[in-house]
Each structure stands twice: as C-alpha cells, then as structure tokens.
C-alpha cells in the first residue's frame, strides 16, 4: 500500500552541493527545468546531461540513489517513449511489419523524450537529497519575501509549511499504527475487488482526519500559550547565509545556460 | 444565496495549524495508492476537497502551489510547472463549488468532480506530458488522451462517492466546529 519511497529523502552529507544555500538550490532546480527546453539537438542534450552528471558527482552520493528516484515514473516514461516510437511517421523507414512502422525520426524522438524526462527528474532529485526539508521551507520563505508587498501572507505560509514538514513523519507513523489497529480488528487492506479495497480505506481515513484536527487544536493552543500572535513582527532563529560558493554556483549555471543556447546554432 | 468572501480571509492560529497539518496529511496520503500499475487510485483529492470546503478557493490555490512543489521535491518526482498549474486550477474549481456549503449534494459533487477530471486530468495533464516529451505528433497525443479518458471514467464514481461521504461526515464537521 505504501509506495517504497522514503519521504523527505534527505541524505546527510558534507559535499560542496550539500553546503550550498537552500535558496540557490531551489532557484537552480526550477531554472534548470526551463533551461532544458533550449536544447534542440544532440550537442545540446549532451551538454545538459554532462552538467547534470557533474552536479550528481559533486553531491558524493553515488548515482544509484538518483536512479532509484526514477522508479515511480518508469511506467509514464515507458508509455510516452513507446508511443513516440510508433506514431512519429516522418524520416526513413527502419522497420515495417504489419501495421507497425518505425522510422528514424521516431527513434530520435523517443530518445529525446526519454533523456529530457531523465534530466528533469535527476536534477530535481539533487535538491531533495542534499537539502533538509526545513531548509527548503526557509529558502522558499526567503525567496517569497518580495511578494509580501502584493499582499501574499508569506510568513503565515512559511509557518504552515514548517508545520507540514514537521508533521509528515508523525502522521506517517500514525497512519501506519491506525492501519495495524484496524487490521487487528479484522479490516483487510489490499484484498478483494477495487471497490472493496476503497471501502477498506475509509476506516483508515476518518481516524486520520479526526486525529489531525485534534492535533491542530492542541498545537494552536500551545502556540498561543507561548505568545504567538500572528506571522509578522517576529525574529528568526534559523538564518540562511549567502556564501561565495553560492555566487560561484550561480555563475556556473549562467555559463551553462549561455552554452546551451549557443548549441542551438551548432547543427 | 449567501454572499461569500472569496479573497484570502485572515486565518486564526488554529486555522493556520490545521491548514499546515492538512498539507502534511496530503503529502502522507499521496504515498497511498490502490489498484494496479495501470489504474492507480490516489486519495489526495480528498484533502484538496476538505481544504476547499473549509478555506475556500483563494487559500486552496495558494496551498496547492506549495503542496505540488514540495510534494514533487519530497517524493523525488521531477518538478514541472504545468502540474502546479493543474493543481491550482483543481483547487479553484473545488473551492468555488464546496466553500462554506453545509451539506454537499450528490449532484454538486458529481458535477464538480467531472469538471476537474475533464479540464485538469484529461486536457491539461495530457498537454503537460506532451510538452515535457516534446511531442508534436497528433497521433501520439490522441492515444495519450484516450488512455486518460478511460482512466478518468473509472475514477469519476470512485472520487465522487469518497468525496461525498468525507465532506458530509458528521464526526469531522463537529470536531471542526472547535477550530
């Protein structure tokens, strides 16, 4: 029932990438997704792949960890790749068998789809693996500061996210123990027809919600008792600092972007 | 017809903590899925529905952005902005339909779920997959669409039934009065 991924798959380490500011990693992860779309030929994709590999090497975590992150998406990647193979009908015919025609363009296209998927997923995984979830929340708050002027409740949002990230493991354990408790009383998860399985989910869902509400009430009371009166006008205990290496990372990324745009005119 | 405030209402402390815990719950529940590899039923729409009912479209949309971003980061999926847009739109549709409704009728649930499934899951998500994969080929896109349409037809009754019973659950509503 649980997918076998560990939530907040942060892997402690002390690599150069680990020590980067969370804001840098956030910005670069998001920027990379837009930048990948500049690649439109083999050289461009090779460059993007090399850059991603370099970043992965620098985390010092080994490539196996990253490949495991691809597992949940394998089916989606597989289907789209196959569809490309069968439906792109331009270029030279390679295989012609009954109603299936595979062409050179089809093969090239499916490789491109596959590579692009891989790169985007791998690069995003770098952020999760090397950054603590709380640091991600802090980084987001810091990046969103300018939006305060538009009326976005930034500090409230950051507080919510901190609470959320703090409670994910707790609620996970709770879900697990409710499941075990219901199993002990004879509820069978993962058995029978789809409808029966969905019905078996209800005895898990309602207690989860009830517990969540009770927790929220208790936490709210405890926070007010400690003098919480709203998001603004508070000081910070965890402070993000910008180092030289963050500037270096940014400059490196800009150089990569320029190089990638340049590859468009290479073929 | 009640007049509703659809802007960002100021939240009390307990509402803030509740929303934070709901986000956590959504991240937890996103790990559950039922069914086979081809038809996977997720349950996150339940949390989106509850947030829509209690907090309305504005907060729902705001929360959807962050849940999607953090969820994709935490679960190790690649992030893509299109799916965030899908999540925001879904939250908005649920929000406008469920916000501050005492009891939610079958008709309302079914129509809302249908709109979300067609607009978000069929049209938008196929578009994103096509964009990520750089697919310009109409044949491929139409096959992807068909796969999705069939899936969503299976989801429609399942999602409607679950949403109806959860959103009208008296135990949860009575507890929520205290917040």
mmCIF file of C-alpha atoms in Angstrom, chain B:
data_model
loop_
_atom_site.group_PDB
_atom_site.id
_atom_site.type_symbol
_atom_site.label_atom_id
_atom_site.label_comp_id
_atom_site.label_asym_id
_atom_site.label_seq_id
_atom_site.Cartn_x
_atom_site.Cartn_y
_atom_site.Cartn_z
ATOM 1 C CA UNK B 1 -27.843 32.814 -1.788
ATOM 2 C CA UNK B 2 -25.206 33.772 0.770
ATOM 3 C CA UNK B 3 -22.607 36.311 -0.170
ATOM 4 C CA UNK B 4 -19.192 34.727 0.213
ATOM 5 C CA UNK B 5 -15.772 36.252 0.637
ATOM 6 C CA UNK B 6 -13.612 34.625 -1.986
ATOM 7 C CA UNK B 7 -10.448 36.577 -1.164
ATOM 8 C CA UNK B 8 -7.747 35.495 1.291
ATOM 9 C CA UNK B 9 -9.525 35.601 4.648
ATOM 10 C CA UNK B 10 -7.247 36.182 7.661
ATOM 11 C CA UNK B 11 -6.824 32.921 9.495
ATOM 12 C CA UNK B 12 -6.823 32.362 13.224
ATOM 13 C CA UNK B 13 -3.917 30.467 14.766
ATOM 14 C CA UNK B 14 -5.794 27.180 14.909
ATOM 15 C CA UNK B 15 -6.876 27.518 11.294
ATOM 16 C CA UNK B 16 -3.232 28.062 10.385
ATOM 17 C CA UNK B 17 -2.111 24.963 12.247
ATOM 18 C CA UNK B 18 -4.996 22.976 10.762
ATOM 19 C CA UNK B 19 -4.038 24.005 7.248
ATOM 20 C CA UNK B 20 -0.402 23.106 7.943
ATOM 21 C CA UNK B 21 -1.416 19.671 9.191
ATOM 22 C CA UNK B 22 -3.730 19.191 6.214
ATOM 23 C CA UNK B 23 -0.776 19.864 3.908
ATOM 24 C CA UNK B 24 1.201 17.246 5.823
ATOM 25 C CA UNK B 25 -1.724 14.851 5.546
ATOM 26 C CA UNK B 26 -1.858 15.425 1.809
ATOM 27 C CA UNK B 27 1.851 14.666 1.493
ATOM 28 C CA UNK B 28 1.326 11.483 3.521
ATOM 29 C CA UNK B 29 -1.770 10.373 1.640
ATOM 30 C CA UNK B 30 -0.077 10.990 -1.709
ATOM 31 C CA UNK B 31 2.027 7.947 -0.889
ATOM 32 C CA UNK B 32 -1.019 5.704 -0.677
ATOM 33 C CA UNK B 33 -2.433 4.303 -3.819
ATOM 34 C CA UNK B 34 -4.752 1.467 -4.618
ATOM 35 C CA UNK B 35 -5.054 -0.653 -7.690
ATOM 36 C CA UNK B 36 -2.693 -1.965 -10.288
ATOM 37 C CA UNK B 37 0.160 -0.208 -12.042
ATOM 38 C CA UNK B 38 -2.086 0.844 -14.913
ATOM 39 C CA UNK B 39 -5.002 2.213 -12.872
ATOM 40 C CA UNK B 40 -3.747 3.767 -9.668
ATOM 41 C CA UNK B 41 -6.262 5.491 -7.437
ATOM 42 C CA UNK B 42 -4.730 8.222 -5.306
ATOM 43 C CA UNK B 43 -6.533 9.947 -2.462
ATOM 44 C CA UNK B 44 -5.081 13.456 -2.440
ATOM 45 C CA UNK B 45 -8.263 14.892 -3.981
ATOM 46 C CA UNK B 46 -9.951 14.250 -0.620
ATOM 47 C CA UNK B 47 -7.636 16.691 1.153
ATOM 48 C CA UNK B 48 -7.997 19.200 -1.676
ATOM 49 C CA UNK B 49 -11.782 18.874 -1.242
ATOM 50 C CA UNK B 50 -11.621 19.411 2.520
ATOM 51 C CA UNK B 51 -9.325 22.436 2.161
ATOM 52 C CA UNK B 52 -11.729 23.801 -0.470
ATOM 53 C CA UNK B 53 -14.701 23.370 1.829
ATOM 54 C CA UNK B 54 -13.108 24.933 4.919
ATOM 55 C CA UNK B 55 -10.811 27.581 3.449
ATOM 56 C CA UNK B 56 -12.178 28.440 0.028
ATOM 57 C CA UNK B 57 -10.609 28.825 -3.412
ATOM 58 C CA UNK B 58 -8.022 31.511 -2.606
ATOM 59 C CA UNK B 59 -6.259 29.654 0.198
ATOM 60 C CA UNK B 60 -6.834 26.407 -1.631
ATOM 61 C CA UNK B 61 -4.994 27.679 -4.705
ATOM 62 C CA UNK B 62 -2.142 29.109 -2.642
ATOM 63 C CA UNK B 63 -1.733 25.870 -0.698
ATOM 64 C CA UNK B 64 -1.969 23.831 -3.914
ATOM 65 C CA UNK B 65 1.085 25.595 -5.338
ATOM 66 C CA UNK B 66 3.246 24.689 -2.365
ATOM 67 C CA UNK B 67 1.919 21.189 -1.887
ATOM 68 C CA UNK B 68 2.644 20.433 -5.511
ATOM 69 C CA UNK B 69 6.148 21.913 -5.455
ATOM 70 C CA UNK B 70 7.154 20.352 -2.138
ATOM 71 C CA UNK B 71 5.404 17.094 -2.982
ATOM 72 C CA UNK B 72 7.305 16.735 -6.235
ATOM 73 C CA UNK B 73 10.555 17.543 -4.438
ATOM 74 C CA UNK B 74 9.924 15.268 -1.465
ATOM 75 C CA UNK B 75 8.620 12.351 -3.486
ATOM 76 C CA UNK B 76 11.541 12.601 -5.832
ATOM 77 C CA UNK B 77 9.424 13.275 -8.889
ATOM 78 C CA UNK B 78 10.786 15.842 -11.242
ATOM 79 C CA UNK B 79 9.177 19.211 -10.852
ATOM 80 C CA UNK B 80 7.270 20.659 -13.784
ATOM 81 C CA UNK B 81 5.343 23.945 -13.548
ATOM 82 C CA UNK B 82 2.426 22.619 -15.628
ATOM 83 C CA UNK B 83 1.338 20.194 -12.950
ATOM 84 C CA UNK B 84 1.391 23.002 -10.407
ATOM 85 C CA UNK B 85 -0.972 24.925 -12.654
ATOM 86 C CA UNK B 86 -3.202 21.840 -12.824
ATOM 87 C CA UNK B 87 -3.222 21.553 -9.040
ATOM 88 C CA UNK B 88 -4.096 25.237 -8.659
ATOM 89 C CA UNK B 89 -6.944 25.010 -11.125
ATOM 90 C CA UNK B 90 -8.311 21.884 -9.451
ATOM 91 C CA UNK B 91 -8.217 23.583 -6.056
ATOM 92 C CA UNK B 92 -10.011 26.607 -7.521
ATOM 93 C CA UNK B 93 -12.797 24.515 -9.049
ATOM 94 C CA UNK B 94 -13.339 22.582 -5.826
ATOM 95 C CA UNK B 95 -13.126 25.816 -3.837
ATOM 96 C CA UNK B 96 -15.777 27.701 -5.767
ATOM 97 C CA UNK B 97 -18.052 24.697 -5.572
ATOM 98 C CA UNK B 98 -17.622 23.484 -1.967
ATOM 99 C CA UNK B 99 -16.677 26.594 0.053
ATOM 100 C CA UNK B 100 -18.944 27.120 3.053
ATOM 101 C CA UNK B 101 -21.529 24.585 1.912
ATOM 102 C CA UNK B 102 -23.204 22.987 4.915
ATOM 103 C CA UNK B 103 -24.153 19.779 3.184
ATOM 104 C CA UNK B 104 -22.891 18.969 -0.266
ATOM 105 C CA UNK B 105 -25.387 17.261 -2.554
ATOM 106 C CA UNK B 106 -24.635 14.306 -4.810
ATOM 107 C CA UNK B 107 -25.289 16.443 -7.866
ATOM 108 C CA UNK B 108 -22.810 19.108 -6.764
ATOM 109 C CA UNK B 109 -20.113 16.534 -6.021
ATOM 110 C CA UNK B 110 -20.554 14.689 -9.317
ATOM 111 C CA UNK B 111 -20.589 17.835 -11.456
ATOM 112 C CA UNK B 112 -17.540 19.286 -9.693
ATOM 113 C CA UNK B 113 -15.544 16.066 -9.914
ATOM 114 C CA UNK B 114 -16.459 15.728 -13.606
ATOM 115 C CA UNK B 115 -15.280 19.251 -14.382
ATOM 116 C CA UNK B 116 -11.992 18.679 -12.570
ATOM 117 C CA UNK B 117 -11.404 15.338 -14.257
ATOM 118 C CA UNK B 118 -12.094 16.645 -17.756
ATOM 119 C CA UNK B 119 -10.347 20.004 -17.551
ATOM 120 C CA UNK B 120 -7.427 19.130 -15.303
ATOM 121 C CA UNK B 121 -6.706 15.449 -15.703
ATOM 122 C CA UNK B 122 -7.634 14.911 -19.317
ATOM 123 C CA UNK B 123 -6.894 18.156 -21.109
ATOM 124 C CA UNK B 124 -4.162 19.857 -19.088
ATOM 125 C CA UNK B 125 -2.162 16.876 -17.890
ATOM 126 C CA UNK B 126 -2.011 15.392 -21.371
ATOM 127 C CA UNK B 127 -0.776 18.760 -22.588
ATOM 128 C CA UNK B 128 1.993 18.770 -19.969
ATOM 129 C CA UNK B 129 3.117 15.253 -20.786
ATOM 130 C CA UNK B 130 3.211 16.248 -24.457
ATOM 131 C CA UNK B 131 5.229 19.361 -23.583
ATOM 132 C CA UNK B 132 7.765 17.550 -21.414
ATOM 133 C CA UNK B 133 8.168 14.873 -24.037
ATOM 134 C CA UNK B 134 8.316 17.406 -26.866
ATOM 135 C CA UNK B 135 5.531 15.516 -28.639
ATOM 136 C CA UNK B 136 4.082 17.351 -31.612
ATOM 137 C CA UNK B 137 2.569 14.313 -33.195
ATOM 138 C CA UNK B 138 -1.236 14.293 -33.160
ATOM 139 C CA UNK B 139 -1.472 10.502 -33.266
ATOM 140 C CA UNK B 140 0.575 10.150 -30.075
ATOM 141 C CA UNK B 141 -1.366 12.890 -28.305
ATOM 142 C CA UNK B 142 -4.716 11.351 -29.231
ATOM 143 C CA UNK B 143 -3.642 7.946 -27.914
ATOM 144 C CA UNK B 144 -2.452 9.541 -24.692
ATOM 145 C CA UNK B 145 -5.828 11.300 -24.460
ATOM 146 C CA UNK B 146 -7.740 8.040 -24.915
ATOM 147 C CA UNK B 147 -5.720 6.306 -22.209
ATOM 148 C CA UNK B 148 -6.511 9.159 -19.855
ATOM 149 C CA UNK B 149 -10.205 9.378 -20.724
ATOM 150 C CA UNK B 150 -10.695 5.702 -19.953
ATOM 151 C CA UNK B 151 -8.848 6.095 -16.644
ATOM 152 C CA UNK B 152 -10.891 9.124 -15.618
ATOM 153 C CA UNK B 153 -14.165 7.315 -16.349
ATOM 154 C CA UNK B 154 -13.111 4.742 -13.761
ATOM 155 C CA UNK B 155 -12.115 7.490 -11.300
ATOM 156 C CA UNK B 156 -15.343 9.501 -11.580
ATOM 157 C CA UNK B 157 -17.616 7.247 -9.487
ATOM 158 C CA UNK B 158 -14.830 6.386 -7.016
ATOM 159 C CA UNK B 159 -13.878 10.020 -6.380
ATOM 160 C CA UNK B 160 -17.493 11.186 -6.185
ATOM 161 C CA UNK B 161 -18.507 8.569 -3.621
ATOM 162 C CA UNK B 162 -15.463 9.121 -1.412
ATOM 163 C CA UNK B 163 -15.750 12.916 -1.544
ATOM 164 C CA UNK B 164 -19.456 12.839 -0.760
ATOM 165 C CA UNK B 165 -19.010 10.709 2.338
ATOM 166 C CA UNK B 166 -15.944 12.518 3.607
ATOM 167 C CA UNK B 167 -17.244 16.058 3.108
ATOM 168 C CA UNK B 168 -20.571 15.215 4.745
ATOM 169 C CA UNK B 169 -19.041 13.234 7.608
ATOM 170 C CA UNK B 170 -20.653 14.496 10.810
ATOM 171 C CA UNK B 171 -17.827 13.453 13.159
ATOM 172 C CA UNK B 172 -15.318 15.532 11.251
ATOM 173 C CA UNK B 173 -17.671 18.501 10.909
ATOM 174 C CA UNK B 174 -18.449 18.596 14.641
ATOM 175 C CA UNK B 175 -14.778 18.468 15.539
ATOM 176 C CA UNK B 176 -14.043 21.204 13.030
ATOM 177 C CA UNK B 177 -16.526 23.491 14.783
ATOM 178 C CA UNK B 178 -13.954 23.826 17.587
ATOM 179 C CA UNK B 179 -11.321 25.290 15.313
#
